[in-house]
Short mmCIF file of C-alpha atoms in Angstrom, two decimals:
data_model
loop_
_atom_site.label_atom_id
_atom_site.label_comp_id
_atom_site.label_asym_id
_atom_site.label_seq_id
_atom_site.Cartn_x
_atom_site.Cartn_y
_atom_site.Cartn_z
CA MET A 173 -0.17 -0.02 0.03
CA ALA A 174 1.46 3.40 -0.93
CA ALA A 175 1.99 5.65 1.97
CA PRO A 176 -0.86 8.24 1.90
CA LEU A 177 0.03 11.74 2.74
CA GLY A 178 -2.26 13.94 4.65
CA THR A 179 -3.05 17.49 3.74
CA GLY A 180 -0.59 20.25 4.71
CA ALA A 181 2.02 19.01 2.43
CA PHE A 182 4.61 21.65 2.02
CA THR A 183 4.97 23.89 -0.97
CA GLU A 184 8.04 24.14 -3.01
CA ASP A 185 8.12 27.93 -2.88
CA THR A 186 10.86 28.72 -0.38
CA GLY A 187 11.66 32.16 -1.69
CA GLN A 188 15.37 31.24 -1.66
CA GLU A 189 17.68 32.28 -4.55
CA LYS A 190 18.22 29.33 -7.02
CA GLN A 191 21.70 28.23 -7.22
CA ASP A 192 22.10 27.98 -10.91
CA THR A 193 19.91 27.48 -13.91
CA GLN A 194 20.10 23.64 -13.63
CA GLU A 195 18.56 23.61 -10.42
CA LYS A 196 15.79 26.11 -11.34
CA ASP A 197 13.18 23.43 -11.07
CA LYS A 198 14.34 22.00 -7.86
CA GLY A 199 15.03 24.74 -5.57
CA ILE A 200 16.69 24.23 -2.17
CA PRO A 201 14.72 21.96 0.09
CA PRO A 202 13.18 23.91 2.97
CA GLU A 203 15.17 21.91 5.53
CA ARG A 204 18.35 22.81 4.08
CA ALA A 205 17.28 26.41 3.80
CA GLU A 206 16.41 26.33 7.44
CA GLU A 207 19.78 24.96 8.26
CA ALA A 208 21.66 27.65 6.43
CA LYS A 209 19.66 30.08 8.32
CA LEU A 210 20.48 28.72 11.61
CA LYS A 211 24.12 28.29 10.68
CA ALA A 212 24.19 32.11 9.77
CA LYS A 213 22.95 32.89 13.18
CA TYR A 214 25.01 30.53 15.20
CA PRO A 215 28.18 29.99 13.30
CA ASN A 216 29.68 28.00 16.22
CA LEU A 217 26.84 25.52 16.30
CA GLY A 218 28.25 21.94 16.93
CA GLN A 219 29.75 20.12 14.11
CA LYS A 220 27.82 17.01 14.90
CA PRO A 221 24.23 17.45 13.72
CA GLY A 222 21.52 17.14 16.32
CA GLY A 223 23.03 14.59 18.80
CA SER A 224 25.05 14.50 21.94
CA ASP A 225 24.67 18.17 23.10
CA PHE A 226 20.90 17.81 23.38
CA LEU A 227 21.29 14.39 24.92
CA MET A 228 23.82 15.53 27.66
CA LYS A 229 21.40 18.33 28.49
CA ARG A 230 18.42 16.26 28.69
CA LEU A 231 20.30 13.88 30.93
CA GLN A 232 21.40 16.85 33.05
CA LYS A 233 17.98 18.07 33.56
CA GLY A 234 17.09 19.10 37.29
CA GLN A 235 20.68 19.60 38.08
CA LYS A 236 21.29 22.39 40.54
CA TYR A 237 24.71 23.66 41.83
CA PHE A 238 25.21 25.97 44.73
CA ASP A 239 28.61 25.87 46.58
CA SER A 240 28.52 28.07 49.72
CA GLY A 241 32.40 28.20 49.68
CA ASP A 242 32.65 29.47 46.06
CA TYR A 243 29.83 31.87 46.86
CA ASN A 244 31.37 33.38 49.85
CA MET A 245 34.88 33.50 48.16
CA ALA A 246 33.44 35.28 45.23
CA LYS A 247 31.34 37.63 47.34
CA ALA A 248 34.58 38.58 49.35
CA LYS A 249 36.36 39.12 45.99
CA MET A 250 33.66 41.39 44.61
CA LYS A 251 33.50 43.30 48.02
CA ASN A 252 30.79 45.76 47.58
CA LYS A 253 29.81 44.93 43.97
CA GLN A 254 27.03 42.62 43.18
CA LEU A 255 27.79 39.24 41.93
CA PRO A 256 26.82 38.52 38.46
CA SER A 257 23.32 37.00 38.40
CA ALA A 258 22.06 34.32 36.33
CA GLY A 259 20.79 34.83 33.08
CA PRO A 260 17.45 33.65 31.92
CA ASP A 261 18.21 29.97 32.09
CA LYS A 262 18.93 29.54 35.68
CA ASN A 263 19.68 26.01 35.44
CA LEU A 264 22.82 26.63 33.16
CA VAL A 265 25.97 27.33 35.24
CA THR A 266 28.50 28.61 32.70
CA GLY A 267 31.97 30.33 32.93
CA ASP A 268 32.68 32.33 36.14
CA HIS A 269 29.03 32.53 37.19
CA ILE A 270 28.72 31.46 40.75
CA PRO A 271 24.91 30.78 41.45
CA THR A 272 23.67 32.87 44.34
CA PRO A 273 20.99 31.89 46.85
CA GLN A 274 18.55 34.10 44.98
CA ASP A 275 19.14 32.00 41.66
CA LEU A 276 18.11 28.85 43.37
CA PRO A 277 14.38 28.13 43.05
CA GLN A 278 12.42 28.10 46.36
CA ARG A 279 11.08 24.80 47.54
CA LYS A 280 7.59 24.83 46.13
CA SER A 281 5.02 25.01 49.02
CA SER A 282 2.25 22.47 49.15
CA LEU A 283 -0.23 22.49 47.22
CA VAL A 284 -3.72 23.46 46.22
CA THR A 285 -6.15 21.18 44.35
CA SER A 286 -6.13 21.13 40.57
CA LYS A 287 -8.34 23.56 38.85
CA LEU A 288 -9.73 20.63 36.82
CA ALA A 289 -11.31 19.20 40.13
CA GLY A 290 -13.53 22.20 40.26
CA LEU B 1285 -1.56 30.75 34.11
CA SER B 1286 -0.47 28.60 37.02
CA THR B 1287 2.02 26.18 35.61
CA ALA B 1288 1.06 23.64 38.01
CA ASP B 1289 -2.34 23.26 36.21
CA ILE B 1290 -0.68 22.24 32.93
CA ILE B 1291 -1.96 18.80 32.17
CA SER B 1292 1.06 16.28 31.58
CA THR B 1293 -0.73 13.00 30.92
CA VAL B 1294 -4.22 11.75 29.95
CA GLU B 1295 -5.42 8.20 30.21
CA PHE B 1296 -8.66 6.16 30.02
CA ASN B 1297 -9.02 2.96 32.00
CA TYR B 1298 -9.84 -0.31 30.27
CA THR B 1299 -13.52 0.25 30.28
CA GLY B 1300 -13.48 3.94 29.33
CA ASP B 1301 -15.61 4.90 32.40
CA LEU B 1302 -12.78 6.42 34.20
CA LEU B 1303 -10.33 9.17 32.67
CA ALA B 1304 -7.28 10.19 34.71
CA THR B 1305 -5.31 13.37 34.07
CA GLY B 1306 -1.86 14.13 35.76
CA ASP B 1307 -0.49 17.45 35.76
CA LYS B 1308 2.67 19.56 36.40
CA GLY B 1309 1.76 20.12 40.10
CA GLY B 1310 1.78 16.29 40.75
CA ARG B 1311 -1.85 16.04 41.09
CA VAL B 1312 -4.13 13.51 39.49
CA VAL B 1313 -7.82 14.18 38.76
CA ILE B 1314 -10.08 11.20 37.74
CA PHE B 1315 -13.14 11.77 35.90
CA GLN B 1316 -16.18 9.21 35.79
CA ARG B 1317 -18.50 8.66 32.96
CA GLU B 1318 -22.15 9.44 34.18
CA GLN B 1319 -24.65 6.68 33.71
CA GLU B 1320 -27.53 7.74 31.44
CA THR B 1321 -30.72 8.17 33.67
CA LYS B 1322 -34.20 8.86 32.48
CA SER B 1323 -34.29 12.03 34.44
CA ARG B 1324 -31.05 13.44 32.77
CA PRO B 1325 -31.08 11.96 29.26
CA LEU B 1326 -28.75 14.86 28.08
CA SER B 1327 -26.11 13.74 30.52
CA ARG B 1328 -25.31 10.78 28.20
CA GLY B 1329 -21.63 10.23 28.45
CA GLU B 1330 -20.66 13.26 30.50
CA TYR B 1331 -17.67 13.03 32.56
CA ASN B 1332 -17.53 14.52 36.03
CA VAL B 1333 -15.02 14.68 38.76
CA TYR B 1334 -14.77 11.39 40.74
CA SER B 1335 -11.50 11.75 42.74
CA THR B 1336 -8.64 14.01 43.03
CA PHE B 1337 -5.32 13.57 44.97
CA GLN B 1338 -1.79 14.78 45.28
CA SER B 1339 0.21 11.83 43.47
CA HIS B 1340 3.85 13.28 43.84
CA GLU B 1341 5.56 16.07 45.57
CA PRO B 1342 8.64 18.17 44.63
CA GLU B 1343 11.74 16.65 45.97
CA PHE B 1344 15.41 17.52 46.14
CA ASP B 1345 18.11 14.71 46.15
CA TYR B 1346 20.81 16.36 48.31
CA LEU B 1347 23.41 13.80 47.52
CA LYS B 1348 23.37 14.42 43.66
CA SER B 1349 22.00 18.14 43.93
CA LEU B 1350 19.19 17.16 41.75
CA GLU B 1351 15.77 18.77 41.73
CA ILE B 1352 13.01 16.24 41.17
CA GLU B 1353 9.81 17.67 39.60
CA GLU B 1354 6.51 16.50 40.76
CA LYS B 1355 5.11 16.46 37.32
CA ILE B 1356 3.27 13.43 36.44
CA ASN B 1357 4.84 12.02 33.33
CA LYS B 1358 2.42 9.03 32.73
CA ILE B 1359 -0.40 7.45 34.41
CA ARG B 1360 -1.43 3.84 33.27
CA TRP B 1361 -4.61 1.94 34.90
CA LEU B 1362 -4.57 -1.60 35.98
CA PRO B 1363 -7.36 -3.67 34.85
CA GLN B 1364 -10.00 -3.75 37.50
CA GLN B 1365 -10.08 -6.97 39.57
CA ASN B 1366 -12.36 -5.94 42.36
CA ALA B 1367 -14.48 -2.99 43.40
CA ALA B 1368 -11.38 -0.78 43.56
CA HIS B 1369 -9.63 0.93 40.87
CA PHE B 1370 -5.73 0.87 40.67
CA LEU B 1371 -3.47 3.05 38.72
CA LEU B 1372 0.32 3.56 38.44
CA SER B 1373 1.39 7.23 38.34
CA THR B 1374 4.98 8.37 37.78
CA ASN B 1375 7.21 11.39 37.97
CA ASP B 1376 10.86 11.55 36.90
CA LYS B 1377 12.13 9.01 39.43
CA THR B 1378 9.34 7.25 41.56
CA ILE B 1379 6.47 5.19 40.42
CA LYS B 1380 3.47 4.93 42.76
CA LEU B 1381 0.41 2.50 42.85
CA TRP B 1382 -2.56 4.18 43.99
CA LYS B 1383 -5.87 2.55 45.07
CA ILE B 1384 -9.10 4.42 44.39
CA SER B 1385 -12.02 3.07 46.41
CA GLU B 1386 -15.55 4.01 47.20
CA ARG B 1387 -17.03 4.12 50.50
CA ASP B 1388 -20.83 4.42 50.86
CA LYS B 1389 -21.49 2.96 54.12
CA ARG B 1390 -20.37 3.76 57.58
CA ALA B 1391 -20.52 2.11 60.85
CA GLU B 1392 -22.71 3.57 63.60
CA GLY B 1393 -23.34 2.54 67.12
CA TYR B 1394 -19.88 2.13 68.54
CA ASN B 1395 -19.64 1.20 72.28
CA LEU B 1396 -16.54 3.09 73.08
CA LYS B 1397 -16.97 6.42 71.38
CA ASP B 1398 -19.83 8.92 70.53
CA GLU B 1399 -20.94 9.60 67.06
CA ASP B 1400 -18.58 12.48 66.77
CA GLY B 1401 -15.80 10.37 67.56
CA ARG B 1402 -15.13 11.41 71.20
CA LEU B 1403 -14.36 8.57 73.69
CA ARG B 1404 -17.00 7.67 76.13
CA GLU B 1405 -16.49 7.77 79.62
CA PRO B 1406 -16.15 4.20 80.84
CA PHE B 1407 -18.72 4.48 83.44
CA ARG B 1408 -21.32 5.69 80.87
CA VAL B 1409 -20.99 2.47 78.93
CA THR B 1410 -23.88 0.38 80.42
CA GLU B 1411 -24.82 -1.72 77.57
CA LEU B 1412 -23.42 -3.70 74.58
CA LEU B 1413 -24.31 -2.35 71.24
CA VAL B 1414 -23.62 -3.99 67.95
CA PRO B 1415 -22.70 -1.31 65.41
CA THR B 1416 -24.82 -1.21 62.33
CA LEU B 1417 -23.99 -0.07 58.78
CA LYS B 1418 -25.88 2.91 57.55
CA PRO B 1419 -25.66 4.40 54.00
CA MET B 1420 -23.69 7.49 53.75
CA ASP B 1421 -22.82 10.03 50.90
CA LEU B 1422 -20.43 8.36 48.47
CA MET B 1423 -16.84 9.19 49.41
CA VAL B 1424 -14.05 8.28 46.94
CA GLU B 1425 -10.70 7.79 48.61
CA ALA B 1426 -7.35 7.33 47.04
CA SER B 1427 -4.71 5.79 48.88
CA PRO B 1428 -0.95 4.92 47.99
CA ARG B 1429 -0.30 1.18 48.07
CA ARG B 1430 3.14 0.90 46.72
CA THR B 1431 6.04 3.17 46.16
CA PHE B 1432 8.54 1.89 43.59
CA ALA B 1433 11.69 4.31 44.05
CA ASN B 1434 15.21 4.49 43.68
CA ALA B 1435 15.54 2.30 40.57
CA HIS B 1436 16.20 5.25 38.10
CA THR B 1437 19.15 7.38 37.63
CA TYR B 1438 17.72 9.09 34.60
CA HIS B 1439 14.40 10.44 34.04
CA ILE B 1440 11.53 8.22 33.61
CA ASN B 1441 9.60 8.69 30.42
CA SER B 1442 7.29 5.70 30.24
CA ILE B 1443 5.50 2.99 32.23
CA SER B 1444 3.60 0.08 30.78
CA VAL B 1445 1.51 -2.52 32.29
CA ASN B 1446 2.15 -6.13 31.06
CA SER B 1447 -0.70 -8.36 29.89
CA ASP B 1448 0.03 -10.66 32.57
CA TYR B 1449 -1.24 -7.99 34.89
CA ALA B 1450 1.30 -8.91 37.36
CA THR B 1451 4.37 -6.96 36.03
CA TYR B 1452 5.18 -3.70 34.56
CA LEU B 1453 8.17 -1.91 32.83
CA SER B 1454 9.48 1.63 33.57
CA ALA B 1455 11.78 3.25 31.11
CA ASP B 1456 14.21 6.18 31.47
CA ASP B 1457 16.59 7.68 29.09
CA LEU B 1458 19.04 4.82 29.25
CA ARG B 1459 17.57 2.05 31.14
CA ILE B 1460 14.32 -0.05 31.35
CA ASN B 1461 13.29 -1.98 34.41
CA LEU B 1462 10.86 -4.69 35.05
CA TRP B 1463 8.82 -4.63 38.34
CA HIS B 1464 6.43 -7.01 39.87
CA LEU B 1465 3.38 -5.11 41.27
CA GLU B 1466 3.71 -6.53 44.54
CA VAL B 1467 7.47 -5.91 45.09
CA THR B 1468 8.97 -2.60 45.67
CA ASN B 1469 12.26 -3.22 46.85
CA ARG B 1470 13.64 -5.08 43.85
CA SER B 1471 13.35 -4.39 39.98
CA PHE B 1472 15.13 -6.17 37.19
CA ASN B 1473 17.00 -4.30 34.76
CA ILE B 1474 16.00 -5.43 31.06
CA VAL B 1475 17.66 -2.85 28.87
CA ASP B 1476 20.72 -0.83 29.42
CA ILE B 1477 22.01 1.40 26.74
CA LYS B 1478 24.38 3.54 28.77
CA PRO B 1479 27.80 3.54 26.94
CA ALA B 1480 30.85 2.87 29.13
CA ASN B 1481 32.05 6.19 28.21
CA MET B 1482 29.49 9.01 28.28
CA GLU B 1483 31.29 10.83 25.72
CA GLU B 1484 30.00 8.22 23.26
CA LEU B 1485 26.38 8.80 24.03
CA THR B 1486 24.60 9.01 20.82
CA GLU B 1487 20.95 8.07 21.51
CA VAL B 1488 18.45 7.68 24.29
CA ILE B 1489 15.37 5.86 24.97
CA THR B 1490 12.28 7.91 24.30
CA ALA B 1491 9.33 5.58 24.95
CA ALA B 1492 8.63 2.00 25.98
CA GLU B 1493 5.60 -0.30 25.79
CA PHE B 1494 4.46 -3.88 26.42
CA HIS B 1495 2.79 -5.66 23.65
CA PRO B 1496 -1.01 -5.86 24.48
CA HIS B 1497 -1.07 -9.72 24.25
CA GLN B 1498 2.42 -11.12 24.35
CA CYS B 1499 3.68 -10.84 27.77
CA ASN B 1500 7.16 -11.48 26.79
CA THR B 1501 7.38 -8.72 24.14
CA PHE B 1502 7.99 -5.01 24.47
CA VAL B 1503 9.30 -2.32 22.24
CA TYR B 1504 11.26 0.85 22.87
CA SER B 1505 11.84 4.00 20.72
CA SER B 1506 15.00 6.10 20.43
CA SER B 1507 16.00 9.72 19.78
CA LYS B 1508 17.47 8.54 16.41
CA GLY B 1509 14.05 7.40 15.13
CA THR B 1510 14.54 3.69 15.58
CA ILE B 1511 12.37 1.10 17.35
CA ARG B 1512 13.72 -2.07 18.88
CA LEU B 1513 11.33 -5.03 19.79
CA CYS B 1514 12.58 -7.18 22.49
CA ASP B 1515 11.66 -10.70 23.67
CA MET B 1516 12.11 -11.35 27.44
CA ARG B 1517 12.29 -15.14 26.87
CA SER B 1518 15.54 -14.84 24.92
CA ALA B 1519 17.72 -13.27 27.53
CA ALA B 1520 17.64 -11.71 30.89
CA LEU B 1521 19.17 -8.63 29.60
CA CYS B 1522 17.40 -7.40 26.42
CA ASP B 1523 20.13 -5.36 24.97
CA LYS B 1524 20.05 -7.51 21.83
CA HIS B 1525 16.86 -6.78 20.05
CA SER B 1526 14.72 -9.30 18.35
CA LYS B 1527 13.52 -6.95 15.86
CA PHE B 1528 14.94 -3.39 14.68
CA PHE B 1529 12.67 -1.05 12.87
CA GLU B 1530 14.08 1.93 10.87
CA GLU B 1531 13.16 3.80 8.00
CA PRO B 1532 15.96 4.33 5.48
CA GLU B 1533 17.01 7.69 5.19
CA ASP B 1534 18.04 9.60 1.87
CA PRO B 1535 21.50 10.75 2.79
CA SER B 1536 21.18 13.70 0.37
CA SER B 1537 18.43 15.23 2.41
CA ARG B 1538 20.18 15.00 5.66
CA SER B 1539 20.60 18.33 7.51
CA PHE B 1540 21.31 19.57 11.07
CA PHE B 1541 17.69 18.87 11.96
CA SER B 1542 17.14 15.48 10.54
CA GLU B 1543 18.09 13.59 13.71
CA ILE B 1544 16.18 15.81 16.05
CA ILE B 1545 12.94 15.74 14.06
CA SER B 1546 13.45 11.91 13.59
CA SER B 1547 13.44 11.40 17.37
CA ILE B 1548 10.35 9.41 18.40
CA SER B 1549 8.25 10.98 21.25
CA ASP B 1550 5.66 8.24 21.48
CA VAL B 1551 5.26 4.74 20.54
CA LYS B 1552 1.77 2.72 20.90
CA PHE B 1553 0.76 -0.70 19.94
CA SER B 1554 -2.61 -1.18 18.19
CA HIS B 1555 -5.17 -2.98 20.13
CA ASN B 1556 -5.05 -5.98 17.95
CA GLY B 1557 -1.22 -6.16 18.51
CA ARG B 1558 -0.13 -6.38 14.85
CA TYR B 1559 0.92 -2.84 14.26
CA MET B 1560 2.50 -0.19 16.31
CA MET B 1561 2.59 3.65 15.73
CA THR B 1562 5.41 5.93 16.24
CA ARG B 1563 5.08 9.90 16.19
CA ASP B 1564 8.10 12.03 15.39
CA TYR B 1565 8.19 15.74 15.12
CA LEU B 1566 6.49 15.93 11.76
CA SER B 1567 4.68 12.88 11.14
CA VAL B 1568 2.98 9.62 12.54
CA LYS B 1569 3.98 6.21 11.21
CA VAL B 1570 2.31 2.80 11.43
CA TRP B 1571 4.49 -0.04 11.45
CA ASP B 1572 3.71 -3.70 10.59
CA LEU B 1573 5.38 -5.69 13.24
CA ASN B 1574 6.37 -8.19 10.63
CA MET B 1575 8.19 -5.60 8.44
CA GLU B 1576 11.24 -3.90 9.96
CA LYS B 1577 12.50 -2.06 6.69
CA ARG B 1578 10.04 0.73 6.70
CA PRO B 1579 6.49 1.83 8.05
CA VAL B 1580 3.52 0.67 6.05
CA GLU B 1581 1.77 3.98 6.51
CA THR B 1582 3.07 7.69 7.05
CA TYR B 1583 0.76 10.48 7.87
CA GLN B 1584 2.19 14.09 7.72
CA VAL B 1585 0.90 16.09 10.75
CA HIS B 1586 2.14 19.41 9.95
CA GLU B 1587 4.72 19.30 7.19
CA TYR B 1588 4.43 22.94 6.64
CA LEU B 1589 6.64 23.36 9.88
CA ARG B 1590 9.54 21.92 7.85
CA SER B 1591 10.26 25.44 6.48
CA LYS B 1592 9.99 26.87 10.00
CA LEU B 1593 12.48 24.49 11.60
CA CYS B 1594 14.99 27.36 12.51
CA SER B 1595 12.82 29.24 14.62
CA LEU B 1596 11.28 26.04 16.00
CA TYR B 1597 14.75 25.16 17.13
CA GLU B 1598 15.37 28.72 18.71
CA ASN B 1599 12.19 28.52 20.56
CA ASP B 1600 12.72 24.95 21.59
CA CYS B 1601 9.41 23.85 20.31
CA ILE B 1602 11.31 21.46 17.90
CA PHE B 1603 11.77 19.23 21.24
CA ASP B 1604 8.02 19.06 21.91
CA LYS B 1605 6.98 15.61 22.63
CA PHE B 1606 3.78 14.82 21.12
CA GLU B 1607 1.84 11.66 21.77
CA CYS B 1608 -0.46 9.63 19.65
CA CYS B 1609 -3.10 7.23 20.12
CA TRP B 1610 -5.43 4.59 18.29
CA ASN B 1611 -9.28 4.13 18.47
CA GLY B 1612 -10.82 0.94 19.69
CA PRO B 1613 -11.07 -0.82 16.26
CA ASP B 1614 -7.43 0.64 15.10
CA SER B 1615 -9.09 2.24 12.32
CA THR B 1616 -8.23 5.81 13.23
CA ILE B 1617 -5.23 7.42 14.80
CA MET B 1618 -5.06 10.88 16.50
CA THR B 1619 -2.27 13.13 17.41
CA GLY B 1620 -1.82 16.75 18.36
CA SER B 1621 -0.14 19.74 16.92
CA TYR B 1622 0.16 23.61 17.54
CA ASN B 1623 -2.57 26.31 17.85
CA ASN B 1624 -4.50 23.79 19.93
CA PHE B 1625 -5.07 21.83 16.70
CA PHE B 1626 -5.25 17.96 16.78
CA ARG B 1627 -5.42 15.70 13.86
CA THR B 1628 -7.13 12.49 13.13
CA PHE B 1629 -6.30 10.05 10.20
CA GLU B 1630 -8.57 7.29 9.00
CA ARG B 1631 -6.56 4.59 7.81
CA ASN B 1632 -8.85 3.04 5.46
CA THR B 1633 -10.30 6.26 3.53
CA HIS B 1634 -7.02 8.12 4.02
CA ARG B 1635 -9.26 10.93 5.26
CA ASP B 1636 -7.58 13.43 7.76
CA THR B 1637 -9.18 16.00 9.72
CA THR B 1638 -7.76 18.88 11.68
CA LEU B 1639 -9.93 20.02 14.72
CA GLU B 1640 -9.43 22.74 17.37
CA ALA B 1641 -9.65 22.28 21.14
CA SER B 1642 -10.36 25.88 22.28
CA ARG B 1643 -13.23 27.59 24.10
CA GLU B 1644 -14.15 29.63 21.23
CA SER B 1645 -14.69 26.76 18.81
CA SER B 1646 -16.02 24.33 21.38
CA LYS B 1647 -19.55 25.33 22.60
CA PRO B 1648 -21.21 22.35 24.48
CA ARG B 1649 -22.96 19.99 21.99
CA ALA B 1650 -21.89 22.15 19.08
CA ILE B 1651 -20.25 20.04 16.28
CA LEU B 1652 -16.49 20.91 15.77
CA LYS B 1653 -15.69 22.51 12.55
CA PRO B 1654 -12.63 21.17 10.60
CA ARG B 1655 -9.94 23.81 10.42
CA LYS B 1656 -7.29 24.16 7.74
CA VAL B 1657 -3.90 25.66 7.84
CA CYS B 1658 -3.07 27.52 4.46
CA THR B 1659 0.33 26.54 3.15
CA THR B 1660 0.28 28.67 -0.02
CA GLY B 1661 0.11 32.34 -0.69
CA LYS B 1662 -3.40 32.72 -0.93
CA ARG B 1663 -5.31 32.35 2.27
CA LYS B 1664 -8.89 31.23 1.93
CA LYS B 1665 -11.51 32.40 4.49
CA ASP B 1666 -11.40 30.50 7.66
CA GLU B 1667 -7.82 29.38 7.01
CA ILE B 1668 -5.11 30.16 9.20
CA THR B 1669 -1.44 30.90 7.98
CA VAL B 1670 1.53 29.03 9.38
CA ASP B 1671 2.95 32.53 10.73
CA SER B 1672 -0.27 33.12 12.89
CA LEU B 1673 -0.20 29.76 14.66
CA ASP B 1674 0.21 29.94 18.25
CA PHE B 1675 3.13 27.54 19.26
CA ASN B 1676 2.49 28.09 22.95
CA LYS B 1677 -0.83 26.10 22.28
CA LYS B 1678 0.54 22.60 21.86
CA ILE B 1679 -1.71 19.51 22.23
CA LEU B 1680 0.63 17.05 23.26
CA HIS B 1681 -1.62 14.48 25.17
CA THR B 1682 -4.72 12.88 23.79
CA ALA B 1683 -6.59 9.78 24.52
CA TRP B 1684 -9.41 7.77 22.81
CA HIS B 1685 -11.94 5.75 24.56
CA PRO B 1686 -11.22 2.04 24.28
CA SER B 1687 -14.42 1.16 22.59
CA GLU B 1688 -16.31 4.44 21.81
CA ASN B 1689 -15.84 7.45 19.85
CA ILE B 1690 -15.06 9.66 22.73
CA ILE B 1691 -11.81 11.64 22.96
CA ALA B 1692 -9.93 13.50 25.62
CA VAL B 1693 -7.57 16.32 24.40
CA ALA B 1694 -5.57 18.33 26.92
CA ALA B 1695 -4.75 21.73 25.89
CA THR B 1696 -2.26 23.27 28.16
CA ASN B 1697 -4.35 23.52 31.41
CA ASN B 1698 -7.82 22.59 29.88
CA LEU B 1699 -9.29 19.25 29.28
CA TYR B 1700 -11.57 18.79 26.40
CA LEU B 1701 -13.93 15.82 25.81
CA PHE B 1702 -15.34 15.35 22.52
CA GLN B 1703 -17.82 12.53 21.18
CA GLU B 1704 -19.31 11.33 18.09
CA LYS B 1705 -22.69 12.75 17.35
CA ILE B 1706 -25.24 10.06 17.12
CA ASN B 1707 -28.28 11.39 15.45
#
């Protein structure tokens, strides 16, 4: 049985410039065009497609780091200045950033009934 | 929007009389189908709240500095064997067996305490009473009967009850364990794909399920778009598969996104046990268990998103995990999409429908109007363009009643129930 396709099949019109006259009829597949867009925005994006970076991030989910020694040392070094606070993704500890107590999520309080239960 | 209310799993029980939902806040809400009565003929098939309880609480593993979410990843019902109902619910680390039972009688006439529970003064007890059972308002109680903990280093994505009704499996990113429902202090590891050197990690387990009739058979899917079928009779550790399902890829069409969008987010056996269905980012595929080379049917869910992969990668939507489900006769399959759209595909007629689960389009008892996404330049009236789709409104979880045409659709923090109109 041939594989049926649902509606919503993509159109060939990608709006991209055709590479040369021979490819006039084919055009660049939309996925490749998207890949080019991504590489243009993030030139340092990993050489290996998809793959290991995402997997490691997936496995790391939930990991929270706070070292009171590092925190106090960094505070002493900075003296009166503020410690750099976490960026939007508080879960990712990168570079010299030392998690501060404010960065750590509060333990969630218990807990109200689901609104589905009316 | 309280994030705790976001529904994270939806599951009918074996008869379809009960529907369970789990949410990000660790709560389970169970709905029960109302029986038709002469006095309320219009209540045919309505589902009302039956029970609700807190299944999981947030935890912190101090040893590993790991925050454990209370979000319910999956709920699976056990077949009913007595008056009570049992279900398994799991978060990232711990599976719990819950018993839901009804109480409609209570004992009255105790000797040693008053009706309000206060102990009687001993000298006031002058005669011997025999307590009697009196009817009371129905009370539904949920109590945790087993806690299956400490068996998963990584995050649990699936649980599946075996057809022997005595065992079940739980799968995390790298391992699958087999449990006996009565035993909580021991589980058997049946699949382990953790490499000796984590630098060599190339794929993770994304979903797993037992075969509906063959209690020795289960499948698990991977982030690379492959499915392995394993037979527990062949070896204690099922690292070697019995069957390996993979659709060959055209190497010339490979891109940065290929592997990510091929990652299987859900795998479900058909009720008859002859097929299985897999959901990847853009499509749903039906596989004949006897043919490993390629799927027998492929349905495009939202192919128009292929030209949006760059932005879908940037906003992380490309990692959304959509589920899929079969109807009772295995003739129709359903899966969700964005903008609160969900899609059904009729396998025999190749007819597909796009419907929307939203307050505006769903008045009670009104017929749902099919929706259409415009993929060409010219937008017709009532069509919606790809760019105006709301990617925050995702339908990840849907469920189909085991025997009737009733479907449950979770749209973020709302639950919609639709049923086929009978004239």
